[in-house]
mmCIF file of C-alpha atoms in Angstrom:
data_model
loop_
_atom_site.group_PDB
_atom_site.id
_atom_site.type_symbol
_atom_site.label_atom_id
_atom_site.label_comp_id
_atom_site.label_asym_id
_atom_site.label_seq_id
_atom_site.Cartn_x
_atom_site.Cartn_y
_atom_site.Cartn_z
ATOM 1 C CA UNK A 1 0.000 0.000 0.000
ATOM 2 C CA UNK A 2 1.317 3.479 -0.654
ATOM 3 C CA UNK A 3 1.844 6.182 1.837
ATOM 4 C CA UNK A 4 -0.673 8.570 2.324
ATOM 5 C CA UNK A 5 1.834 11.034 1.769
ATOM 6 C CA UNK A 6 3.475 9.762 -1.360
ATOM 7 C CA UNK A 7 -0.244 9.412 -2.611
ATOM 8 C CA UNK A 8 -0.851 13.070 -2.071
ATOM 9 C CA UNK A 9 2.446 13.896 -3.479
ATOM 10 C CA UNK A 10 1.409 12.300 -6.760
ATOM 11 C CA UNK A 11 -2.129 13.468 -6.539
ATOM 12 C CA UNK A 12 -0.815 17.195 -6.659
ATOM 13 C CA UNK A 13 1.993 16.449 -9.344
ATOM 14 C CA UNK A 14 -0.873 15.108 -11.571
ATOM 15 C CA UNK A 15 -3.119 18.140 -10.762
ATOM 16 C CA UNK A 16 -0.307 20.408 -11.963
ATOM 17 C CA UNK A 17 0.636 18.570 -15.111
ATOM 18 C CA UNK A 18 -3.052 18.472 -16.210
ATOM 19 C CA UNK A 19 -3.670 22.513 -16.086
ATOM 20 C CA UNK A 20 -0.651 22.517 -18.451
ATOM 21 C CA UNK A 21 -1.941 19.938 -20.828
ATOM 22 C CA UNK A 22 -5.942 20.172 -21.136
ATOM 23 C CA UNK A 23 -5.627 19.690 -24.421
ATOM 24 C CA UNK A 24 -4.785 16.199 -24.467
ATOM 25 C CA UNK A 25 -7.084 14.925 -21.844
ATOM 26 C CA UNK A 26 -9.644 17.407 -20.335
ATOM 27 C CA UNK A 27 -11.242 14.616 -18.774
ATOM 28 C CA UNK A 28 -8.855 12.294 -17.351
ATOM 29 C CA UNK A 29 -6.831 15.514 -15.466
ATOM 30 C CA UNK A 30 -10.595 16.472 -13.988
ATOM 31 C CA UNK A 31 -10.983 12.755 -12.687
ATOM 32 C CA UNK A 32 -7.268 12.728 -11.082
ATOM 33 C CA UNK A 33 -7.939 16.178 -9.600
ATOM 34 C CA UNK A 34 -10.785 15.758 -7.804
ATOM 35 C CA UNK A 35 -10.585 12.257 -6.985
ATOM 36 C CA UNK A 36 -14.098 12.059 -6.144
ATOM 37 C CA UNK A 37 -16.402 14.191 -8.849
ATOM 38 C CA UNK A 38 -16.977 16.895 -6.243
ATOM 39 C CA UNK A 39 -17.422 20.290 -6.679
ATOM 40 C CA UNK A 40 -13.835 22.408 -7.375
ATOM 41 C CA UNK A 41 -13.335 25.573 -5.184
ATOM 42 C CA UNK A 42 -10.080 27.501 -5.678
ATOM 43 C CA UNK A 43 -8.691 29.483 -2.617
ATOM 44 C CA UNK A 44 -6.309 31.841 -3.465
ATOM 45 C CA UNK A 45 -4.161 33.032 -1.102
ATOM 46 C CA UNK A 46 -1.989 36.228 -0.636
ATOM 47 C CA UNK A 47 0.177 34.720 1.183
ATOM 48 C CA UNK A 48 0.800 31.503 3.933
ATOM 49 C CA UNK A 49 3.861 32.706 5.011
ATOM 50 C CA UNK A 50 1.715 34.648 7.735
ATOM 51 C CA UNK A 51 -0.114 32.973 10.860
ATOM 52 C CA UNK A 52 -3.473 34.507 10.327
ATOM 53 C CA UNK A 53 -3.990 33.713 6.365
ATOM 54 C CA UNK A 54 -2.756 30.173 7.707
ATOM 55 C CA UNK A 55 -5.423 29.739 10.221
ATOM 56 C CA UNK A 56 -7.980 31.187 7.376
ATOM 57 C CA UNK A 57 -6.650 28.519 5.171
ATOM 58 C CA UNK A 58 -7.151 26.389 8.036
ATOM 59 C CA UNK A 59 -11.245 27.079 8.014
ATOM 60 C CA UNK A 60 -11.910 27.006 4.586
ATOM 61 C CA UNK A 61 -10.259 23.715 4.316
ATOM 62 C CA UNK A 62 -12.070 22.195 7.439
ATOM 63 C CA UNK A 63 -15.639 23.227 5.846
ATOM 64 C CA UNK A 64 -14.474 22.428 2.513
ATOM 65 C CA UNK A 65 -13.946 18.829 3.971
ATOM 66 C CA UNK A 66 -17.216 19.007 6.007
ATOM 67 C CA UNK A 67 -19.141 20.158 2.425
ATOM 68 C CA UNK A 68 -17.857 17.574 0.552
ATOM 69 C CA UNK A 69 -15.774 20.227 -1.502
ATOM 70 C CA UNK A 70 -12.397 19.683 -2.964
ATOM 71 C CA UNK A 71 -10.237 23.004 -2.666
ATOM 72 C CA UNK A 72 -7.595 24.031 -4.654
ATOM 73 C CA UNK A 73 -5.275 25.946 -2.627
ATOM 74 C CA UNK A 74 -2.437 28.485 -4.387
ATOM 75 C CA UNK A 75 -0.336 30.699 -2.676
ATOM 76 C CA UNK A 76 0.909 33.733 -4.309
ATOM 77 C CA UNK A 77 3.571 34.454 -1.970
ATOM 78 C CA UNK A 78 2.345 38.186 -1.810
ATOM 79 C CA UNK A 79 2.892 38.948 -5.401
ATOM 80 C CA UNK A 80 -0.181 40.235 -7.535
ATOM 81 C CA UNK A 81 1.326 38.952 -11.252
ATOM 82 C CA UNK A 82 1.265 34.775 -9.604
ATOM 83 C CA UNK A 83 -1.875 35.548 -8.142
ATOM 84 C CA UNK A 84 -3.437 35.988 -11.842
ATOM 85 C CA UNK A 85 -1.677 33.592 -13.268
ATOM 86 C CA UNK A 86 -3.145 31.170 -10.160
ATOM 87 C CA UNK A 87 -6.597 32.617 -11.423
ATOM 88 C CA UNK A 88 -6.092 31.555 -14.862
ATOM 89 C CA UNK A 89 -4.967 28.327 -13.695
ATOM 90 C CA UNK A 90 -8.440 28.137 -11.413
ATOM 91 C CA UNK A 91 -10.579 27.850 -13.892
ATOM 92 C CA UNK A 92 -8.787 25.992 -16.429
ATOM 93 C CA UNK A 93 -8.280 23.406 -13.496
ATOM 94 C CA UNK A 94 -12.171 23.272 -13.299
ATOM 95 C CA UNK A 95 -12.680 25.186 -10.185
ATOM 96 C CA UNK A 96 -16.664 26.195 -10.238
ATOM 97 C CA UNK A 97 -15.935 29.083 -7.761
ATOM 98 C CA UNK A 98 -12.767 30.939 -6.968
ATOM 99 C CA UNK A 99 -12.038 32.421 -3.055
ATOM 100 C CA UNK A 100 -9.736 35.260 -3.522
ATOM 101 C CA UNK A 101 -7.592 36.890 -0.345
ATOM 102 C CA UNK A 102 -5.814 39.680 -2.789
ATOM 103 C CA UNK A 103 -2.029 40.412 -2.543
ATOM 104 C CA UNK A 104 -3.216 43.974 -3.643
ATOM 105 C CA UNK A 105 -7.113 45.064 -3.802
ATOM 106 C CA UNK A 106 -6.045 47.020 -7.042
ATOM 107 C CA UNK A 107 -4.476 44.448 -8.933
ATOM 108 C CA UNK A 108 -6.051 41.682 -8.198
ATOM 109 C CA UNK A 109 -9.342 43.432 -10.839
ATOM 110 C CA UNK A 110 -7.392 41.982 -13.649
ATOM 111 C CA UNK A 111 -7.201 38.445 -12.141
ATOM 112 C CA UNK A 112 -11.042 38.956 -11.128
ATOM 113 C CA UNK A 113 -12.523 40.335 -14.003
ATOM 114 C CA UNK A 114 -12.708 37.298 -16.337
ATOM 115 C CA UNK A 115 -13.623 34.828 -14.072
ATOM 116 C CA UNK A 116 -16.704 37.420 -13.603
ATOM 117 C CA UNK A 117 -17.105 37.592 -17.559
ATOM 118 C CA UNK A 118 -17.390 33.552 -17.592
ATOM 119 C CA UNK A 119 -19.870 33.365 -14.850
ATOM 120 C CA UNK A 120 -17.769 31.856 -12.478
ATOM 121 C CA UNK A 121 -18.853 32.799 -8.464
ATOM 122 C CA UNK A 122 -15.777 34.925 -6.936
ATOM 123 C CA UNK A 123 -15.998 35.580 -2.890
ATOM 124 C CA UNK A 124 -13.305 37.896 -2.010
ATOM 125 C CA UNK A 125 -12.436 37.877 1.663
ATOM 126 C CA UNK A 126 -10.094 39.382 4.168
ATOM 127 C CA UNK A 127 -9.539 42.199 1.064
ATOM 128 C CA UNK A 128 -11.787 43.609 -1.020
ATOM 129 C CA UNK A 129 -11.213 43.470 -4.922
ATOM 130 C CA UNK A 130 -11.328 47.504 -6.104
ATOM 131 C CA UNK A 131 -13.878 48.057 -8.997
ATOM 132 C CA UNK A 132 -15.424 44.628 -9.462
ATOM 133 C CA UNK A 133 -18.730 43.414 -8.144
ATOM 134 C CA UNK A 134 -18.249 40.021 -6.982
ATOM 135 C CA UNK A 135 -20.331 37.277 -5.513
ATOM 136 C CA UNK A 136 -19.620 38.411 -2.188
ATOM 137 C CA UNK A 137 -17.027 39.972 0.361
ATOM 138 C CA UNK A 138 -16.679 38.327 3.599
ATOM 139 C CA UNK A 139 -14.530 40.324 5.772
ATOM 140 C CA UNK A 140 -13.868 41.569 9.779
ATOM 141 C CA UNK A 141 -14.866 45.072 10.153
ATOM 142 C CA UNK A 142 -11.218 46.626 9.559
ATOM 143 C CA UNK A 143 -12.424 50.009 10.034
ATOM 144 C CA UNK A 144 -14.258 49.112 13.463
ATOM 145 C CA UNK A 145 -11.306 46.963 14.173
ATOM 146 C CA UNK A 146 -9.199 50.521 13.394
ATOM 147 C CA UNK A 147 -11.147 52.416 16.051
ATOM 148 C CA UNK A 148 -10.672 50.154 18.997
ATOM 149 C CA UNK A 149 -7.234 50.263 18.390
ATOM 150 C CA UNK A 150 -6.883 54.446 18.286
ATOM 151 C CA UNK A 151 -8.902 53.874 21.664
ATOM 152 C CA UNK A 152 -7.234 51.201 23.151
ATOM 153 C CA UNK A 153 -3.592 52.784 22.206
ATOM 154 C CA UNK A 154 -4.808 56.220 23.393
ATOM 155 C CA UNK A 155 -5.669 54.699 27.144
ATOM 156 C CA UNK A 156 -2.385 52.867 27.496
ATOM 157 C CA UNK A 157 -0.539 56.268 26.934
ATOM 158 C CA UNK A 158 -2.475 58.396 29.027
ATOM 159 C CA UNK A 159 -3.801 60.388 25.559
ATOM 160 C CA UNK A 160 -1.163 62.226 24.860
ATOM 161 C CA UNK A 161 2.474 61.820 23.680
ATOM 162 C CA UNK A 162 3.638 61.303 19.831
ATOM 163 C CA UNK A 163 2.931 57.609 17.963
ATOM 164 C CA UNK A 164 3.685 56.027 14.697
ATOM 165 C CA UNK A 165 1.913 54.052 12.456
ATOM 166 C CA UNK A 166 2.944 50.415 10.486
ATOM 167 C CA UNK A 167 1.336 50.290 8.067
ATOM 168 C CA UNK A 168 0.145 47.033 5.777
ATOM 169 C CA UNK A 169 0.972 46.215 2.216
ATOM 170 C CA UNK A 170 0.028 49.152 -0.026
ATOM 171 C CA UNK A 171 -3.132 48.597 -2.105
ATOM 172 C CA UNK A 172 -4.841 45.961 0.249
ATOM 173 C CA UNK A 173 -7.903 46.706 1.322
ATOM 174 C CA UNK A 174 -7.757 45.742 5.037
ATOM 175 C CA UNK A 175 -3.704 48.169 5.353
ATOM 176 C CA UNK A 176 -6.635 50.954 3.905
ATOM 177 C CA UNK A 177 -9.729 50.216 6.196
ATOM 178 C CA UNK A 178 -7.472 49.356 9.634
ATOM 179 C CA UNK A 179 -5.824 53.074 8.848
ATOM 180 C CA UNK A 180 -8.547 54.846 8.181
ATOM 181 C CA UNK A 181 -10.398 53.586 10.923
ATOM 182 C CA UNK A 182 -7.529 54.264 14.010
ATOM 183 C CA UNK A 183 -6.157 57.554 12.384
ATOM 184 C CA UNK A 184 -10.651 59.035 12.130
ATOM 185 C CA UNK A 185 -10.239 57.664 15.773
ATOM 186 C CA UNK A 186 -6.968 59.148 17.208
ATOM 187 C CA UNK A 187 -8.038 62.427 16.411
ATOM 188 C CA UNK A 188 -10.245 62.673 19.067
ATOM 189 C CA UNK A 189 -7.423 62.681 21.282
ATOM 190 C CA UNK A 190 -5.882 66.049 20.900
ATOM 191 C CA UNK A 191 -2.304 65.594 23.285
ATOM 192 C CA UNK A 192 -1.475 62.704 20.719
ATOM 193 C CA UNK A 193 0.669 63.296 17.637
ATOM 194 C CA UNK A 194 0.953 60.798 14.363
ATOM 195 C CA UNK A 195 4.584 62.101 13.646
ATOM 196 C CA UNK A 196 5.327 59.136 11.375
ATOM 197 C CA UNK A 197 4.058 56.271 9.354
ATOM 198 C CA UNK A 198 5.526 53.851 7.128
ATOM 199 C CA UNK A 199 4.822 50.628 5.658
ATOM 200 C CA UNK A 200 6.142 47.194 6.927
ATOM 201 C CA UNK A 201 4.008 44.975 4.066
ATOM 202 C CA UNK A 202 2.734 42.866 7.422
ATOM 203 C CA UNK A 203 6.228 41.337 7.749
ATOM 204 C CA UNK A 204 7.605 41.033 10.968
ATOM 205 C CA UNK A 205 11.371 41.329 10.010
ATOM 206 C CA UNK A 206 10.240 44.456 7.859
ATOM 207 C CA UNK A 207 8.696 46.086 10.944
ATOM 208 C CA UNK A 208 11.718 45.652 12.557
ATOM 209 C CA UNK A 209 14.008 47.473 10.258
ATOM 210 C CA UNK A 210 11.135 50.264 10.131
ATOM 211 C CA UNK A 211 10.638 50.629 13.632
ATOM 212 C CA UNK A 212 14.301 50.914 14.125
ATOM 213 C CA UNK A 213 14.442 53.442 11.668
ATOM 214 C CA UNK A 214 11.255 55.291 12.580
ATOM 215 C CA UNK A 215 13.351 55.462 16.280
ATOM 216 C CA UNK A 216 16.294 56.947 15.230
ATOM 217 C CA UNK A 217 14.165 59.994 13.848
ATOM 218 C CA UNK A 218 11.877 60.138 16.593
ATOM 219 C CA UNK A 219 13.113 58.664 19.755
ATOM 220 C CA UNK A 220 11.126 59.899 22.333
ATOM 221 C CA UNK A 221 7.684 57.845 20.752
ATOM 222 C CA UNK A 222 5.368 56.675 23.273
ATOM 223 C CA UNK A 223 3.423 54.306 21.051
ATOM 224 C CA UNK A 224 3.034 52.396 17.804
ATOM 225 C CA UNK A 225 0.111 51.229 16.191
ATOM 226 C CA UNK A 226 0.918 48.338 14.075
ATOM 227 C CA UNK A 227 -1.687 47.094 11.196
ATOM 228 C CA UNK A 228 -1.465 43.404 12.292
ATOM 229 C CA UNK A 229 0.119 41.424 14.627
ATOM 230 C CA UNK A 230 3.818 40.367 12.700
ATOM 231 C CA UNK A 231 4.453 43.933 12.233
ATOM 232 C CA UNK A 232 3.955 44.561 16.173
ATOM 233 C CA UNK A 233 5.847 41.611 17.060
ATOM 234 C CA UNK A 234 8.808 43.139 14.726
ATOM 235 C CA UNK A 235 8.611 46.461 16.680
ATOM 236 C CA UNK A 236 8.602 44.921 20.028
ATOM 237 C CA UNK A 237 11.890 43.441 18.762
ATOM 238 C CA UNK A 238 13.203 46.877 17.748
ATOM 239 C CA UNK A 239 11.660 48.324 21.423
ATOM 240 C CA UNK A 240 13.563 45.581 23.205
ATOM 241 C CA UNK A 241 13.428 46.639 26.685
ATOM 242 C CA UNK A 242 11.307 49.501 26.022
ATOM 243 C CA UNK A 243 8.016 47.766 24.654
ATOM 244 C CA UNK A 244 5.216 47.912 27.003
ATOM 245 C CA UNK A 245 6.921 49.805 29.259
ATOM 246 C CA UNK A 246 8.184 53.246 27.609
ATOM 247 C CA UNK A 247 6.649 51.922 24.499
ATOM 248 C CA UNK A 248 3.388 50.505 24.152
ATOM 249 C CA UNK A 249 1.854 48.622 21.540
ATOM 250 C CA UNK A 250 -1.127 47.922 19.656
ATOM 251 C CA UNK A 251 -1.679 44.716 16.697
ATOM 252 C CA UNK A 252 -4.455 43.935 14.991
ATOM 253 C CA UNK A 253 -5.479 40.431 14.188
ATOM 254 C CA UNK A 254 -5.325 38.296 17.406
ATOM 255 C CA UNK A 255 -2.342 35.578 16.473
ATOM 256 C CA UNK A 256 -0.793 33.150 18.454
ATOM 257 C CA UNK A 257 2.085 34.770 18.760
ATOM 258 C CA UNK A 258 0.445 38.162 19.690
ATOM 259 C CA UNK A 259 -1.463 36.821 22.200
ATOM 260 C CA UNK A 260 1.827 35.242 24.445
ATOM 261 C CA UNK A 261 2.931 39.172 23.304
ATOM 262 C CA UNK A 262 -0.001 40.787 25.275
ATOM 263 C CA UNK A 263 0.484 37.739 28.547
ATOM 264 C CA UNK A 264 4.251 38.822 28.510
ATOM 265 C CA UNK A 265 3.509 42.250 28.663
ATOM 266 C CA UNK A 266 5.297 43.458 25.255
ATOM 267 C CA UNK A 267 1.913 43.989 23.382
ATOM 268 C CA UNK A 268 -0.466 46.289 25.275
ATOM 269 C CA UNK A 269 -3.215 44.671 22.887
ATOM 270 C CA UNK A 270 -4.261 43.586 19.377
ATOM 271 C CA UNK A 271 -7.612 43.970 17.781
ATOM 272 C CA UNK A 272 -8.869 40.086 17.326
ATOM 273 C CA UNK A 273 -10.314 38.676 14.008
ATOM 274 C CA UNK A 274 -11.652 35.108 13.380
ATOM 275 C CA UNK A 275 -9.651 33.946 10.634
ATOM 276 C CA UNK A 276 -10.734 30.358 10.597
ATOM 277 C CA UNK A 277 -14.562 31.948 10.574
ATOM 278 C CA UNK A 278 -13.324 34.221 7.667
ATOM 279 C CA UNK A 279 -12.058 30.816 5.270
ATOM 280 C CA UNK A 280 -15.429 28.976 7.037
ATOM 281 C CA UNK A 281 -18.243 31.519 5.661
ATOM 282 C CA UNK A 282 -16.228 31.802 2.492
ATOM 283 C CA UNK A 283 -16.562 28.287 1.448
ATOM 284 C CA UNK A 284 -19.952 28.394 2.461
ATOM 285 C CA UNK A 285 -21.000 31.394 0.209
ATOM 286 C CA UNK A 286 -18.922 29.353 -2.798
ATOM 287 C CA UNK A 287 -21.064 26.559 -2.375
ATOM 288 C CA UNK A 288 -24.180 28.214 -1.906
ATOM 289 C CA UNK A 289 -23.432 30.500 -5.434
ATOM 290 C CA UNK A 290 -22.575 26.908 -6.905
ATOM 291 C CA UNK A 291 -25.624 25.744 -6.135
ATOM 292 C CA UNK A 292 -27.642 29.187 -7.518
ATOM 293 C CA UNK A 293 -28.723 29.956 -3.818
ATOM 294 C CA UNK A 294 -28.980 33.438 -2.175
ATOM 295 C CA UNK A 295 -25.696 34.412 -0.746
ATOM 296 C CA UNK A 296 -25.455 37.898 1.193
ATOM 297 C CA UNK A 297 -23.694 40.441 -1.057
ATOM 298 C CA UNK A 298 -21.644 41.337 2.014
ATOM 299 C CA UNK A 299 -20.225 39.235 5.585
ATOM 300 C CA UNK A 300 -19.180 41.419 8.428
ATOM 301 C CA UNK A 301 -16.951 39.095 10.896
ATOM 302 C CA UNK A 302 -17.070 40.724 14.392
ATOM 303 C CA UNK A 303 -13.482 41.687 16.151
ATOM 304 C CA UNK A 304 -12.732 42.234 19.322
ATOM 305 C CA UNK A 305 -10.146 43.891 21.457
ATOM 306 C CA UNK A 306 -7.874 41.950 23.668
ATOM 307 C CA UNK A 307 -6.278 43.119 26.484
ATOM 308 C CA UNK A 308 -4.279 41.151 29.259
ATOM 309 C CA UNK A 309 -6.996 41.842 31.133
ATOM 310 C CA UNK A 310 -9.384 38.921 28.643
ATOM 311 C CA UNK A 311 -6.711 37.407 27.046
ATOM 312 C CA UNK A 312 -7.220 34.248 28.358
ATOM 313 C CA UNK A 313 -10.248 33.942 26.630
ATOM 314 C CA UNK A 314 -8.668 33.768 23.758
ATOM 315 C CA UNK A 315 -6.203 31.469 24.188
#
């Protein structure tokens, strides 16, 4: 008997060689794809080299599996020009709905737009696609999310002192919706200054660079706001000694690792999404537009703010 594992391996090889060869055997590369005739669902992914769009990978696959789905995974390794291609390849592989997390809201209209024209079903979720009306857009309320943060940050410092911002990968919906949302916010507080913000594309070794830069030019900072959770972890590693103390900190997105953050004391707090509920309600809607049902235009995912005061309930 094979391996499971050498039995997936060749599943996947066979999956790849197919999209490249429909031409010679449309059929027989559907049959080794799907192993089991059942509905195709693509899920494509900015990025898995990041905790959260892990754990939303994470949900979609668990309700794809509950559904009786087979999902196509693809993981553009944040870059917009292999996420198109991986669209392409989507529906040539058969897929009968696409789930798109976009690199860059932007650019991923190109990718979108003719899966739209051949009335193919296309949830976007996390990120919004800019100027196409898909299926649906299941998403956490990023501006909301903003706001608690602006409020949460301005309480740890007392409301006043200067802060910076880390900003998310340009062009993505959620770096857009988290800003607007905490910088609307932090005006209310008039004894705190924005002197600087930069982005950190929601790496955590990027955030550490930029925080130690950002530092250098304004040293006497007495807290960062940080568009998800890597990015804060990075600038706790910049702070060193001085995050959560002289420093404090606020994520956004409620990771693993930023939760142990906020228990050590680094991370004053993060603003907490449900990723796996994000990838859960995304196959769902796929399914549902397979089948020609209703599906709501639009999916608000509720966050909440975690402190080390309720972090334990969320661990």
């Amino acid at each position: 008997m094979l391996n499971p594992c050498f039995k997936k391996t060749i599943r996947a090889a066979v999956a790849v060689a197919c999209a490249a060869t429909l031409a010679i055997g449309a059929s027989a590369c559907g049959a080794s794809n799907s192993g089991n005739g059942s509905d195709k669902v693509a899920l494509l992914i900015s990025t898995l080299n990041n905790p959260f769009f892990v754990d939303l990978r994470d949900g979609a696959q668990a309700e794809a599996n509950k559904l009786g789905v087979n999902l196509l995974v693809s993981d553009a390794q944040n870059d917009s020009a292999t996420q198109q291609n991986q669209a392409q390849n989507a529906q040539s592989q058969g897929a009968k709905a696409v789930i798109i997390n976009p690199v860059d809201s932007d650019a991923a209209s190109p990718a979108v737009a003719p899966l739209l024209s051949a009335n193919l079903p296309v949830i976007s979720v996390d990120r919004s696609v800019t100027g196409e009306d898909v299926t649906a857009h299941i998403a956490s309320d990023n501006v909301a999310g903003g706001a608690q943060a602006a409020d949460e940050l301005a309480k740890a410092i007392g409301e006043k002192g200067d802060i910076i911002i880390l900003q998310g990968t340009p062009g993505a919906a959620s770096t857009r919706d988290r800003g607007d949302g905490f910088k609307k916010e932090i005006k209310k507080y008039a004894g705190i200054k924005v002197v600087a913000e930069q982005t950190a594309n929601f790496d955590r070794s990027e955030a550490l660079d930029v925080t130690s830069n950002l530092m250098q030019a304004n040293p006497n900072i007495v807290g960062v706001y940080a568009e998800n959770d890597e990015m804060a972890l990075g600038a706790i590693q910049a702070l060193g000694s001085k995050a959560g103390t002289d420093v404090k900190i606020v994520g956004f997105d409620g990771t693993d690792d930023g939760l142990k953050a906020i228990s050590s004391g680094t991370l004053t707090g993060t603003i907490a999404q449900q990723p796996k509920e994000l990838g859960k309600q995304a196959v769902q809607a796929a399914v549902k537009a397979i089948k020609g049902e209703k599906v709501d235009k639009t999916q608000s995912i509720e966050v909440k703010t975690v402190t080390k005061e309720n972090v334990a309930d969320f661990q």
